[in-house]
Structure formats: C-alpha cells, structure tokens
PDB file of C-alpha atoms in Angstrom:
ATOM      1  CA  UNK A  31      70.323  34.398  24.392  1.00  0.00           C
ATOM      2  CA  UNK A  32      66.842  32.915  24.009  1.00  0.00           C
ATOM      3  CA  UNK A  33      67.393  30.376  26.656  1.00  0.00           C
ATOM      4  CA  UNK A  34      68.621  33.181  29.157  1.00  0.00           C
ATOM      5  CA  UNK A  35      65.309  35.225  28.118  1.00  0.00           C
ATOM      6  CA  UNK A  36      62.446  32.720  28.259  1.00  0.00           C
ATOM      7  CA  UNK A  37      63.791  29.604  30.358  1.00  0.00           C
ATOM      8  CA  UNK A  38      63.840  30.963  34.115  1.00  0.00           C
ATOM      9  CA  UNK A  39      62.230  30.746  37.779  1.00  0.00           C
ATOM     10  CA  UNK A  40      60.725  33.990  36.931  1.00  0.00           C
ATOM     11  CA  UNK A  41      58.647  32.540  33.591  1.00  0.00           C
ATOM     12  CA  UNK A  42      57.782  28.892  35.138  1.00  0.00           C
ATOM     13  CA  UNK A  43      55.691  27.507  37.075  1.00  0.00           C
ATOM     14  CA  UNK A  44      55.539  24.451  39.139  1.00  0.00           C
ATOM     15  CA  UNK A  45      52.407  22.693  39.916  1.00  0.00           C
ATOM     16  CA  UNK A  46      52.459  19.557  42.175  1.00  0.00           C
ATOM     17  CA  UNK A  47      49.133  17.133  42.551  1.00  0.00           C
ATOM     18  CA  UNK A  48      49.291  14.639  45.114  1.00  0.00           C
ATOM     19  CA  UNK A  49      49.096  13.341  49.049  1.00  0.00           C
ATOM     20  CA  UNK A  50      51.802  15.499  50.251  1.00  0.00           C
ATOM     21  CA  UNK A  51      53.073  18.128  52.913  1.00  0.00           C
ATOM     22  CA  UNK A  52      52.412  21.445  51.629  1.00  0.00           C
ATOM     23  CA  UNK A  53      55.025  23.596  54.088  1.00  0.00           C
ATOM     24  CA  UNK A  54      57.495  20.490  53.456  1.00  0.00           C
ATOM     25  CA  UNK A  55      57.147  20.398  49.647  1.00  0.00           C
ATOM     26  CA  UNK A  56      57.489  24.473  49.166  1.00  0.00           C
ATOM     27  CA  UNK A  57      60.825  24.306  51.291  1.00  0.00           C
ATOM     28  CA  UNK A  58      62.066  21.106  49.163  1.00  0.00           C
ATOM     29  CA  UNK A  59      61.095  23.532  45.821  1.00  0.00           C
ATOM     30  CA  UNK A  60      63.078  26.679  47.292  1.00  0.00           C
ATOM     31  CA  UNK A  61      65.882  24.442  48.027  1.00  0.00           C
ATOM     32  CA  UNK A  62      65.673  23.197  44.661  1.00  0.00           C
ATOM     33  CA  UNK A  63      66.016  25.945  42.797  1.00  0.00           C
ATOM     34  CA  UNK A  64      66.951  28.862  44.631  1.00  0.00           C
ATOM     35  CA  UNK A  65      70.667  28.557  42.810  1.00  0.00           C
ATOM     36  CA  UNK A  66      69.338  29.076  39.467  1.00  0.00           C
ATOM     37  CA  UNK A  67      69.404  33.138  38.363  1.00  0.00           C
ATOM     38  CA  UNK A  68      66.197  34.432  37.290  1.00  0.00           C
ATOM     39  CA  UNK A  69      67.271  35.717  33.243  1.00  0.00           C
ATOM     40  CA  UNK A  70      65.742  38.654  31.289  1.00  0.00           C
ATOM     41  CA  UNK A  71      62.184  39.378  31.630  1.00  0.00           C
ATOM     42  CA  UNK A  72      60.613  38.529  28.011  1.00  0.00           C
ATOM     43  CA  UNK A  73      57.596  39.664  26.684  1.00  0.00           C
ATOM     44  CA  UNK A  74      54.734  39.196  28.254  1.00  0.00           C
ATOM     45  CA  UNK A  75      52.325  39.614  25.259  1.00  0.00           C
ATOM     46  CA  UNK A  76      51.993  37.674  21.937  1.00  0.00           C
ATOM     47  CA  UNK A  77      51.317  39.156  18.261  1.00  0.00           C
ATOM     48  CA  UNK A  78      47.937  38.957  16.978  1.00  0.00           C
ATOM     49  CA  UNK A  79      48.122  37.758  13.206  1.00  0.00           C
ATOM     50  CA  UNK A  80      48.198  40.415  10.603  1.00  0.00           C
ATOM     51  CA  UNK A  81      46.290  38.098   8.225  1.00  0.00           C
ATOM     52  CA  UNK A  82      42.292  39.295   7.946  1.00  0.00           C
ATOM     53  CA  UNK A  83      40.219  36.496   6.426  1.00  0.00           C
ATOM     54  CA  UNK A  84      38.296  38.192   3.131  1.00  0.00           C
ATOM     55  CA  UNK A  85      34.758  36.616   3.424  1.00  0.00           C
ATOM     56  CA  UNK A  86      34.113  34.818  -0.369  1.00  0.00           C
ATOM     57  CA  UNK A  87      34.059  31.217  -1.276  1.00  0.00           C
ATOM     58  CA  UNK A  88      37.159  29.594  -1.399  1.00  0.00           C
ATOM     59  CA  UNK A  89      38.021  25.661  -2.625  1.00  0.00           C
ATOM     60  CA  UNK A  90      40.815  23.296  -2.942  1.00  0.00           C
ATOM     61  CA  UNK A  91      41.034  20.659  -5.318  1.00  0.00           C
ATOM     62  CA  UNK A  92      41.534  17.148  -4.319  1.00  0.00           C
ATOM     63  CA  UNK A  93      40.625  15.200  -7.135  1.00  0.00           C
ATOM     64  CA  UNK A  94      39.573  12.031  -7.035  1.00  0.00           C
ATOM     65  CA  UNK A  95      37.872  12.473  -3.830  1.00  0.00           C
ATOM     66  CA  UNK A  96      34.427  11.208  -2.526  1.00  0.00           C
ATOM     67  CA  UNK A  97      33.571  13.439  -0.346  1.00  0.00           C
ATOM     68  CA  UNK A  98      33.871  16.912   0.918  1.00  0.00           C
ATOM     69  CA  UNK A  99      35.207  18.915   3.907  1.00  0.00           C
ATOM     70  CA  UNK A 100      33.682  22.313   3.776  1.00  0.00           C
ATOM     71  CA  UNK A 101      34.151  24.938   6.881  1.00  0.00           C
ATOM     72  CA  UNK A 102      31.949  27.803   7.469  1.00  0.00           C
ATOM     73  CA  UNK A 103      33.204  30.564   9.643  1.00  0.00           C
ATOM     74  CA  UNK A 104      34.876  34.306  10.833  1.00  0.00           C
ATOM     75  CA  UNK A 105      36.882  35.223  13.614  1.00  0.00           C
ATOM     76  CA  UNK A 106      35.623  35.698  16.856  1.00  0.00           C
ATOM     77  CA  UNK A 107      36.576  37.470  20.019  1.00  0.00           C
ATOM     78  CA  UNK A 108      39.269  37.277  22.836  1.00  0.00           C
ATOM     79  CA  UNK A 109      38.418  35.685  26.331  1.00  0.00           C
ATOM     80  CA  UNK A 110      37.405  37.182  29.002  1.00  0.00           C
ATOM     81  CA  UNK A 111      34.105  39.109  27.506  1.00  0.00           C
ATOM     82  CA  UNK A 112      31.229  40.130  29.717  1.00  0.00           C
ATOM     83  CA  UNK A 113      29.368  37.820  26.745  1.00  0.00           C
ATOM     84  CA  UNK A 114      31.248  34.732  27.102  1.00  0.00           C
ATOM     85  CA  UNK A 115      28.950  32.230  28.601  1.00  0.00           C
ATOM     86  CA  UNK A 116      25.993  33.734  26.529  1.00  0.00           C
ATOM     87  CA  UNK A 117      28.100  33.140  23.606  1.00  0.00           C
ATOM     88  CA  UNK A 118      28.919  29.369  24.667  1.00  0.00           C
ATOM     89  CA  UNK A 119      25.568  28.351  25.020  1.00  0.00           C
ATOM     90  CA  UNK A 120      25.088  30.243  21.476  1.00  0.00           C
ATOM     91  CA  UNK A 121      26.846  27.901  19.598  1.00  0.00           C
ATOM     92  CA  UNK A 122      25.703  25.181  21.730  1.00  0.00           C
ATOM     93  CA  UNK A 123      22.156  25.471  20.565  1.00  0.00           C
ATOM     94  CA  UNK A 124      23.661  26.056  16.870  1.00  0.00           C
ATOM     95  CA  UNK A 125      26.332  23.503  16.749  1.00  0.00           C
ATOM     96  CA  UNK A 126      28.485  22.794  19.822  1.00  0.00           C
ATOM     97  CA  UNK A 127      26.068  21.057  22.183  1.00  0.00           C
ATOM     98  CA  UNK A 128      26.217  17.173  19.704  1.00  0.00           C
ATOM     99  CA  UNK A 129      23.006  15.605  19.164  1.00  0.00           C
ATOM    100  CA  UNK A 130      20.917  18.367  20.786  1.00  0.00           C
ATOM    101  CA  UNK A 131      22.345  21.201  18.651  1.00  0.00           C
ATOM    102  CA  UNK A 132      20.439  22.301  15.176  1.00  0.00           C
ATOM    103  CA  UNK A 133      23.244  21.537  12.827  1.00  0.00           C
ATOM    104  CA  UNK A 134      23.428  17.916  13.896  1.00  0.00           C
ATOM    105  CA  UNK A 135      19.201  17.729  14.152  1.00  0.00           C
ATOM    106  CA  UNK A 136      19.107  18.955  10.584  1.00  0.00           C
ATOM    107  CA  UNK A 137      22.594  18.194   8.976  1.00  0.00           C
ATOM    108  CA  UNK A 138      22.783  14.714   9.647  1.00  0.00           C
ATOM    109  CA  UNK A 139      19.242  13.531  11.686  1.00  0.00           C
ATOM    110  CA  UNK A 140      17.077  15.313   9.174  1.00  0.00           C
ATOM    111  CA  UNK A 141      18.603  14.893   5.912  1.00  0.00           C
ATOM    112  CA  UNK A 142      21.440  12.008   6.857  1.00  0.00           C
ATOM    113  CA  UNK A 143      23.548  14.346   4.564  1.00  0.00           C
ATOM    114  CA  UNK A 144      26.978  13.867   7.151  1.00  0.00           C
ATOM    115  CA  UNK A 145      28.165  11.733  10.190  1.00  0.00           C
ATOM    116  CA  UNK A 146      29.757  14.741  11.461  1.00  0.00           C
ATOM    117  CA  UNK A 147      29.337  17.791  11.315  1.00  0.00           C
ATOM    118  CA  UNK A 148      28.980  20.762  14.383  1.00  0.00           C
ATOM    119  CA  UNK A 149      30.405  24.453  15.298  1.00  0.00           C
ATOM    120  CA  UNK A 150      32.482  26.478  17.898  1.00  0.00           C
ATOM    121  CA  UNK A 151      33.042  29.816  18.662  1.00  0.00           C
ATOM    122  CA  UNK A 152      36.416  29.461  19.798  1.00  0.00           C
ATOM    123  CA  UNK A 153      37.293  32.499  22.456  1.00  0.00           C
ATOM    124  CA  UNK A 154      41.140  33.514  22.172  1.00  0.00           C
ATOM    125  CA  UNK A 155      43.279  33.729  24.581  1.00  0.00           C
ATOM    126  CA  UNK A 156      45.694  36.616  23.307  1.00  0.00           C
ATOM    127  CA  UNK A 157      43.529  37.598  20.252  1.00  0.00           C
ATOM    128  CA  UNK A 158      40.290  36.367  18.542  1.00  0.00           C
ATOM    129  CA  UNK A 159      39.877  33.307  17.127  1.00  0.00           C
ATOM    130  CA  UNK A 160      37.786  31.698  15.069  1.00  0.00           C
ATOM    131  CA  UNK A 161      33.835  30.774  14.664  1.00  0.00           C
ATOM    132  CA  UNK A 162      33.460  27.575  12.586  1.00  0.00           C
ATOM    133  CA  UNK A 163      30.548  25.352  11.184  1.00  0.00           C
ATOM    134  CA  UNK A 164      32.016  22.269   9.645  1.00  0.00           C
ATOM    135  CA  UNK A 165      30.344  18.859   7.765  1.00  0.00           C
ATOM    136  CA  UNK A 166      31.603  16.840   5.574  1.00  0.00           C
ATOM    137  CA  UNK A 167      29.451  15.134   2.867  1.00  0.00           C
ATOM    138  CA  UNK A 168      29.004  13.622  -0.442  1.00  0.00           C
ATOM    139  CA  UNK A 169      30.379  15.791  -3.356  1.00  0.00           C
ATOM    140  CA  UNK A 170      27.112  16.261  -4.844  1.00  0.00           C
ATOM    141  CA  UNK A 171      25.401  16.759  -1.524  1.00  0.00           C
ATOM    142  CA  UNK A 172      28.035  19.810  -0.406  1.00  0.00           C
ATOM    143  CA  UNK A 173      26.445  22.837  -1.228  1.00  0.00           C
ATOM    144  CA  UNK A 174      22.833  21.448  -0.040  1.00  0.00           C
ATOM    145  CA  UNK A 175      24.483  21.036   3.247  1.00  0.00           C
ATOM    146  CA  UNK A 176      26.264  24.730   3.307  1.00  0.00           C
ATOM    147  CA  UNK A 177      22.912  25.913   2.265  1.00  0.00           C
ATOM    148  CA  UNK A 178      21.425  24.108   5.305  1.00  0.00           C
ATOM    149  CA  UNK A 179      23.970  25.610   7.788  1.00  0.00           C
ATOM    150  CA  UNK A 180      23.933  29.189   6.356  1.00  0.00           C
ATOM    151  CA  UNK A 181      20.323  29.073   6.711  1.00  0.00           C
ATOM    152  CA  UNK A 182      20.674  28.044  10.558  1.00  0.00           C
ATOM    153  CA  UNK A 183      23.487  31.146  11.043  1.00  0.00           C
ATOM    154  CA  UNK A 184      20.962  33.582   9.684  1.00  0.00           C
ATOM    155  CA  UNK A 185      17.989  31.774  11.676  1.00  0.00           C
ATOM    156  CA  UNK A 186      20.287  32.139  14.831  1.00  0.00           C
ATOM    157  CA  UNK A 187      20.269  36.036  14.520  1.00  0.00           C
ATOM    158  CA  UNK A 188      16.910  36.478  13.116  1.00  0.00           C
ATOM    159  CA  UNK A 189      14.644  33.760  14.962  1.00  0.00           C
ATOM    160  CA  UNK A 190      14.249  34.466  18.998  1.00  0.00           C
ATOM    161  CA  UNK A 191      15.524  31.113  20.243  1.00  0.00           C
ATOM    162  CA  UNK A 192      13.050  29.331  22.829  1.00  0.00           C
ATOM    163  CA  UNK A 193      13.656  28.636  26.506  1.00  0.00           C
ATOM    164  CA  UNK A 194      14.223  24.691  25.825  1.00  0.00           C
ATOM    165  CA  UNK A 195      16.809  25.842  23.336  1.00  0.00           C
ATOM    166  CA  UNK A 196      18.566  27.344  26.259  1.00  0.00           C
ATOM    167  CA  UNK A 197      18.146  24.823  28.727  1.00  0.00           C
ATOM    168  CA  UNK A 198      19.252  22.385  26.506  1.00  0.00           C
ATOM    169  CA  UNK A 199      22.140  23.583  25.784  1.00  0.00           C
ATOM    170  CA  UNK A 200      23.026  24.510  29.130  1.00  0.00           C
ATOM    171  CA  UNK A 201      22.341  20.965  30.235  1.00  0.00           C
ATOM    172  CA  UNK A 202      25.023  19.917  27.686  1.00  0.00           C
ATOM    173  CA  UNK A 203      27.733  21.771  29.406  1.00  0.00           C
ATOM    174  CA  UNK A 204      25.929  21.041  32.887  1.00  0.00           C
ATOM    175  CA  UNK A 205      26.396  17.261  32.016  1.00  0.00           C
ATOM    176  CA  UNK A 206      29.438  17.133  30.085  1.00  0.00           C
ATOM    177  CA  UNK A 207      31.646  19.401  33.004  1.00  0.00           C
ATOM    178  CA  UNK A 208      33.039  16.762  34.872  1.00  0.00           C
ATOM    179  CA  UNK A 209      34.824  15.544  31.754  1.00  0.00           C
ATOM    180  CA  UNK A 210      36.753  18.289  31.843  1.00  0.00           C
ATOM    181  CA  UNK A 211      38.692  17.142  35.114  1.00  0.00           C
ATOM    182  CA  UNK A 212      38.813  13.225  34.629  1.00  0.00           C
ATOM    183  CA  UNK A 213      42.008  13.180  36.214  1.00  0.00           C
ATOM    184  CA  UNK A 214      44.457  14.457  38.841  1.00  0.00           C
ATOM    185  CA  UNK A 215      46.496  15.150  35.626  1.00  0.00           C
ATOM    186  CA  UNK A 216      44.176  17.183  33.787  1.00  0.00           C
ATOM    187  CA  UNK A 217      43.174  19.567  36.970  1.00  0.00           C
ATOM    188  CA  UNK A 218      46.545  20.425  37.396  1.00  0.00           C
ATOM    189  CA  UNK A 219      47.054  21.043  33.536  1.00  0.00           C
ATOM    190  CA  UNK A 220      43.928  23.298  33.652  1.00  0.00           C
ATOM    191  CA  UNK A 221      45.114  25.471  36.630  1.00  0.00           C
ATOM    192  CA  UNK A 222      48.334  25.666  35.512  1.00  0.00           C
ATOM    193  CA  UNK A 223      47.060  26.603  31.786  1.00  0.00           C
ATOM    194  CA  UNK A 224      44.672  28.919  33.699  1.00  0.00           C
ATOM    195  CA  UNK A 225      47.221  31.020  35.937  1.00  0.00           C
ATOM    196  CA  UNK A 226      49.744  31.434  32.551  1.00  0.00           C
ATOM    197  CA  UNK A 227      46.925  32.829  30.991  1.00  0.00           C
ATOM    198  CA  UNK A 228      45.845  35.204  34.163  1.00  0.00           C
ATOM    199  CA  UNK A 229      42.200  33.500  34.493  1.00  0.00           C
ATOM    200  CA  UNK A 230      40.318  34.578  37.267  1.00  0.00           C
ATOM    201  CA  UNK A 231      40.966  32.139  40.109  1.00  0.00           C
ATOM    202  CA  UNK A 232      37.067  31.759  40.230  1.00  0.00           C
ATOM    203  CA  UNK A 233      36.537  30.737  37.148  1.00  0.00           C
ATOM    204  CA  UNK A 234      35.384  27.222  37.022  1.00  0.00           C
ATOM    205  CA  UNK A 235      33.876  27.402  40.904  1.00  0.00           C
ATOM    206  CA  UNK A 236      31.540  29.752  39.247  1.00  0.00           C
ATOM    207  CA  UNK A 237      31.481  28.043  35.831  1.00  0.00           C
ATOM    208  CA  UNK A 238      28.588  25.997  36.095  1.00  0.00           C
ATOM    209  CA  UNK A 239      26.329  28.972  37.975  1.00  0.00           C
ATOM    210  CA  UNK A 240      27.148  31.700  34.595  1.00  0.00           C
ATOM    211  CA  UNK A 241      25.435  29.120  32.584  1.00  0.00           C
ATOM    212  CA  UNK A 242      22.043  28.985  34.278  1.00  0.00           C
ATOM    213  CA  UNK A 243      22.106  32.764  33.970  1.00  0.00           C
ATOM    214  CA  UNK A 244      22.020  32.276  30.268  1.00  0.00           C
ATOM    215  CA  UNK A 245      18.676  33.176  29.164  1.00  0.00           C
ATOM    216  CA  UNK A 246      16.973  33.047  25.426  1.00  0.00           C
ATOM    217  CA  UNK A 247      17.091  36.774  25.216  1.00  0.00           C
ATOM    218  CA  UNK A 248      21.124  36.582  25.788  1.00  0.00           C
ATOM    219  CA  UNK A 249      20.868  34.507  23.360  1.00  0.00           C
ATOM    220  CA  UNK A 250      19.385  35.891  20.794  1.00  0.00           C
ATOM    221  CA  UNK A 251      21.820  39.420  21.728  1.00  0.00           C
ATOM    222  CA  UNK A 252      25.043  37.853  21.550  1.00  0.00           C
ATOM    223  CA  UNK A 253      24.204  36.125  17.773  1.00  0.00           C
ATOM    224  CA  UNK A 254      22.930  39.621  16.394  1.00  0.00           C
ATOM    225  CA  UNK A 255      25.810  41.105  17.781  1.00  0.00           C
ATOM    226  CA  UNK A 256      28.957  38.906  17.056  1.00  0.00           C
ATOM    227  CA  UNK A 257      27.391  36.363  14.363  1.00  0.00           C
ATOM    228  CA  UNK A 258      28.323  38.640  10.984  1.00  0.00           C
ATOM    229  CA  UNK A 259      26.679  36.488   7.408  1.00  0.00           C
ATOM    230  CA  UNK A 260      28.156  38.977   5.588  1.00  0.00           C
ATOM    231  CA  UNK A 261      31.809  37.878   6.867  1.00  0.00           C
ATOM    232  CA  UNK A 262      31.518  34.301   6.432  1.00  0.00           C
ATOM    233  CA  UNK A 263      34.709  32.591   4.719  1.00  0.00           C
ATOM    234  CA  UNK A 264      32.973  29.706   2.780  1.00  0.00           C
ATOM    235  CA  UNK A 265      36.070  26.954   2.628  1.00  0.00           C
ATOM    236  CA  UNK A 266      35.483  23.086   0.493  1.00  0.00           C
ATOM    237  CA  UNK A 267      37.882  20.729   0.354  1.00  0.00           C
ATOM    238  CA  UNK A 268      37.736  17.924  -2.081  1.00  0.00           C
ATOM    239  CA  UNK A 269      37.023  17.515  -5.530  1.00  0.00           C
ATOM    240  CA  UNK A 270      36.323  20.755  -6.669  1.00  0.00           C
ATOM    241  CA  UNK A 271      34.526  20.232  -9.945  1.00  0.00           C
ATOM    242  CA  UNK A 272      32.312  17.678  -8.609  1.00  0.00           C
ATOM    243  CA  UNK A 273      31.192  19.733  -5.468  1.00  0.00           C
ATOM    244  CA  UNK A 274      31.210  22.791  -7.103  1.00  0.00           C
ATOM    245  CA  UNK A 275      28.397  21.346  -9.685  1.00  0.00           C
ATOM    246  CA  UNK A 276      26.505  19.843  -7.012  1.00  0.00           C
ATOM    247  CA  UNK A 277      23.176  17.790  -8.352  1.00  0.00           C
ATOM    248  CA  UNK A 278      21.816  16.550  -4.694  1.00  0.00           C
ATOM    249  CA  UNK A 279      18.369  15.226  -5.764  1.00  0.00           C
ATOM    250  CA  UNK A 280      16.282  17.518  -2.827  1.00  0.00           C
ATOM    251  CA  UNK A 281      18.036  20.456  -4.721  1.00  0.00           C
ATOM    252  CA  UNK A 282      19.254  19.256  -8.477  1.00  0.00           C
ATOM    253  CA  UNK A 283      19.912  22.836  -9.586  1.00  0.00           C
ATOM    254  CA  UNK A 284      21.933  24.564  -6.315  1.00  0.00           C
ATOM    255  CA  UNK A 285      25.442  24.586  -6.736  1.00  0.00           C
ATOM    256  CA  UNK A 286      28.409  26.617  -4.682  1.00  0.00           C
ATOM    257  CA  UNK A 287      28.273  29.512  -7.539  1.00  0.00           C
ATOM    258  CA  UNK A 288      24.695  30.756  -5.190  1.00  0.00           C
ATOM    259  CA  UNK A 289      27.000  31.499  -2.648  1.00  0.00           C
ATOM    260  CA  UNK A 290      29.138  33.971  -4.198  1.00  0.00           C
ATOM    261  CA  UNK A 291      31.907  33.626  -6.637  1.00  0.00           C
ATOM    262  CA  UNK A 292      34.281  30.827  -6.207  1.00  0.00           C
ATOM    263  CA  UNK A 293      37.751  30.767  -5.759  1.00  0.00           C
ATOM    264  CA  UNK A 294      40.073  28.012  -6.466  1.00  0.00           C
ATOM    265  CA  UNK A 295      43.232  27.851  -3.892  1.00  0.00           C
ATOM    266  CA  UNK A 296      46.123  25.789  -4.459  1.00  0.00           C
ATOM    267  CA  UNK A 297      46.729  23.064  -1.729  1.00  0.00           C
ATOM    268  CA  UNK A 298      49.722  23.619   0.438  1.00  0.00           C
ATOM    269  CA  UNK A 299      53.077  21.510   0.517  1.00  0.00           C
ATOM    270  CA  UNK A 300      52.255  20.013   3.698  1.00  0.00           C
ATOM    271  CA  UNK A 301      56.366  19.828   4.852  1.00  0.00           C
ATOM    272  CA  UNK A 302      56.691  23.918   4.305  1.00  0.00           C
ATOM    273  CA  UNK A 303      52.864  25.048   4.032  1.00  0.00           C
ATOM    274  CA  UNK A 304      53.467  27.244   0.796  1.00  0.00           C
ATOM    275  CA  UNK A 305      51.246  27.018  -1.756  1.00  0.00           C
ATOM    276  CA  UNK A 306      51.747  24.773  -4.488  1.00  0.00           C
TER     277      UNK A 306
END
C-alpha cells in the first residue's frame, strides 16, 4: 500500500551530472522505465507540528557537567517570503555571518566567555522553523552569556544597524557562496532538493544580486517585525544547579532566575525520546 502510493515515476526524480548526450541519455531513461506503472498520487503537502513553543526558561539537568549548552530562540517563517534575503543578512550581522557577526565579537572575542557560539533564522520549507542563538560556556559564566545575547536581540530591533553592518554581512555570503557547490555532487543535490521543493528555477542565478539589495533600513524592518523578545524559549543544558546560581566574576549576583522563572525538564530516553 505505501510502496504503491509514494514509490513511483510520478513522485521521483532523476537527475544525471556528467559529460554525456542529452537526447541519448533521456531516450536510455524512457526506455528504462517506461514499464513501471505510475501508483496513487500521495499527498503533496506535509503537516505543520501542532506543538507551539511557550516562551519561559526551561533547563535540563546533567549533573556533573562543566559546562553549559544554552539555546535562545522562537520559530520563524516559511520560505519563500518577500523578506527572505533581508532576513539572512539579519542574522548574519547578529550571529550567522562567524567572526564578523556581534555574538561571536562579543560572546567569545570580547569576553572569551565560549569557543562557539552563533545564530540562524532557519526559513522552512513546508512550515516555519526555528530562530536560534546558541553558546556554550562555563556553568558559572551561563547566564552572563544569555544576558549578553538577549541584550544583542533587543539591540537588533531597537538600534538602526550601520551600512558596514550590512556590507559585512553580505560579503560573508558573497564570499562563502561558492562553498555551496564544491562539487558536481552537491549541484545536482541542490537542484534536485530545489525542484522537490518547487524553488524558483532562478533562485541561486539571482542569489548573489538579492543580497546587495539588502540595505540597513531592511535591516532594521525585518528584526522589528519578525524578531519577538517577548517569545523567546530560554533552553540550558548542563548542570542545572550550578548554572542556574551563576557567580561569573563581571556579574557575581546575575543568575537565570532574572530571566523569568525557571523550569526544570526531565532529559529524554535518547532510544524512544520520552521523558524520563
């Protein structure tokens, strides 16, 4: 039954990379497959999930542990909006371009509080995703950090951002494009991915262009508009007592009680993801 439904001619599709006879190779396909039935038509759309993330301050205990993994975030749109490149150089200038991004500058060149730590504002497919900030740190050094990184969400909505902001951001991408196709393998994967999804065929010929469009008032539109402090989901993994108590030396008396009350979650059987 599900075989019949989903594994056809009519949901496939064949993608061939190489030094080859185009006419030659589409005949040698047809003749390939032109005995195999094309099944029932399945659905063509997936379920968004029902789950809405409550904004609070959530943690799970690891005891034991040296250091924590906290995650910042909400959910954020579906792809294809008239604001998508505005919002990619967004969170490039917040956290998604590396070294030139503010969370790194102040994070970890600043106050050497993580060796990693960034953001994306990941654009669903099928249904919004998610907007993260992420660091790990030092138990004690935790909520200085989150501190640090809610400031630089608020700043991103409140602050106009400047036109080097922009450009640097956009010279991330600019710079970092050709990674994307480093291979015959990975074009093909991309266009493939790119016409099951229904992307415009245009996309990345006009990729790089939408970027330099990007300007600081853009910018500064997009974060007012889809950036929501009130909605953050404030997520710390580690050993909860310790990081929830905090006593970082720059800030001896902030702990993760001044960002709302805290909840402890039970970790997950990792085999069957239910709560312990």
């Amino acid at each position: 039954m599900f075989h019949n439904r989903y594994v056809h001619p009519g949901n496939m599709i064949v993608a061939v990379s190489g030094d080859f006879d185009r006419d030659n190779l589409l005949m040698k396909l047809e003749n390939a497959f032109s005995d195999w039935p094309i099944g029932e038509t399945g659905p063509t759309t997936f379920p968004a999930p029902k789950y809405t993330p409550q904004p609070g301050v959530y943690m799970i205990d690891k005891p034991g542990v040296n250091q924590g993994r906290v995650s910042i975030g909400h959910r954020s749109v579906v792809r294809g909006s008239p604001d998508e490149f505005a919002l990619q150089i967004m969170n490039g200038i917040l956290g998604g371009a590396g070294f030139r991004s503010r969370l790194f500058a102040r994070v970890r060149s600043d106050e050497g509080l993580a060796y990693n730590t960034g953001s994306r504002f990941h654009q669903g497919v099928y249904y919004p995703e998610d907007f993260i900030c992420w660091f790990q740190s030092k138990n004690n050094s935790c909520a200085y950090a989150a501190k640090i990184v809610l400031d630089e969400i608020r700043r991103l909505r409140e602050e106009p951002v400047s036109e080097k902001d922009v450009q640097d951001a956009i010279a991330y991408f600019v710079e970092s494009f050709p990674q994307r196709f480093p291979n015959k393998m990975a074009i093909l994967e991309t266009y493939v991915d790119d016409e099951y999804t229904g992307r415009d065929p245009n996309y990345w010929q006009t990729y790089l262009d939408n970027l330099r469009k990007v300007t600081p008032e853009d910018v500064r539109r997009v974060a007012r508009k889809y950036v929501h402090p009130d909605q953050l989901v404030i997520l710390a993994v580690g050993d909860a007592d310790a990081i929830f108590k905090g006593g970082y030396d720059k800030a001896p008396d902030l702990t993760f009680a001044a960002f709302g009350p805290v909840k402890r979650l039970p970790p997950r059987d990792p085999d069957t993801l239910k709560r312990r």
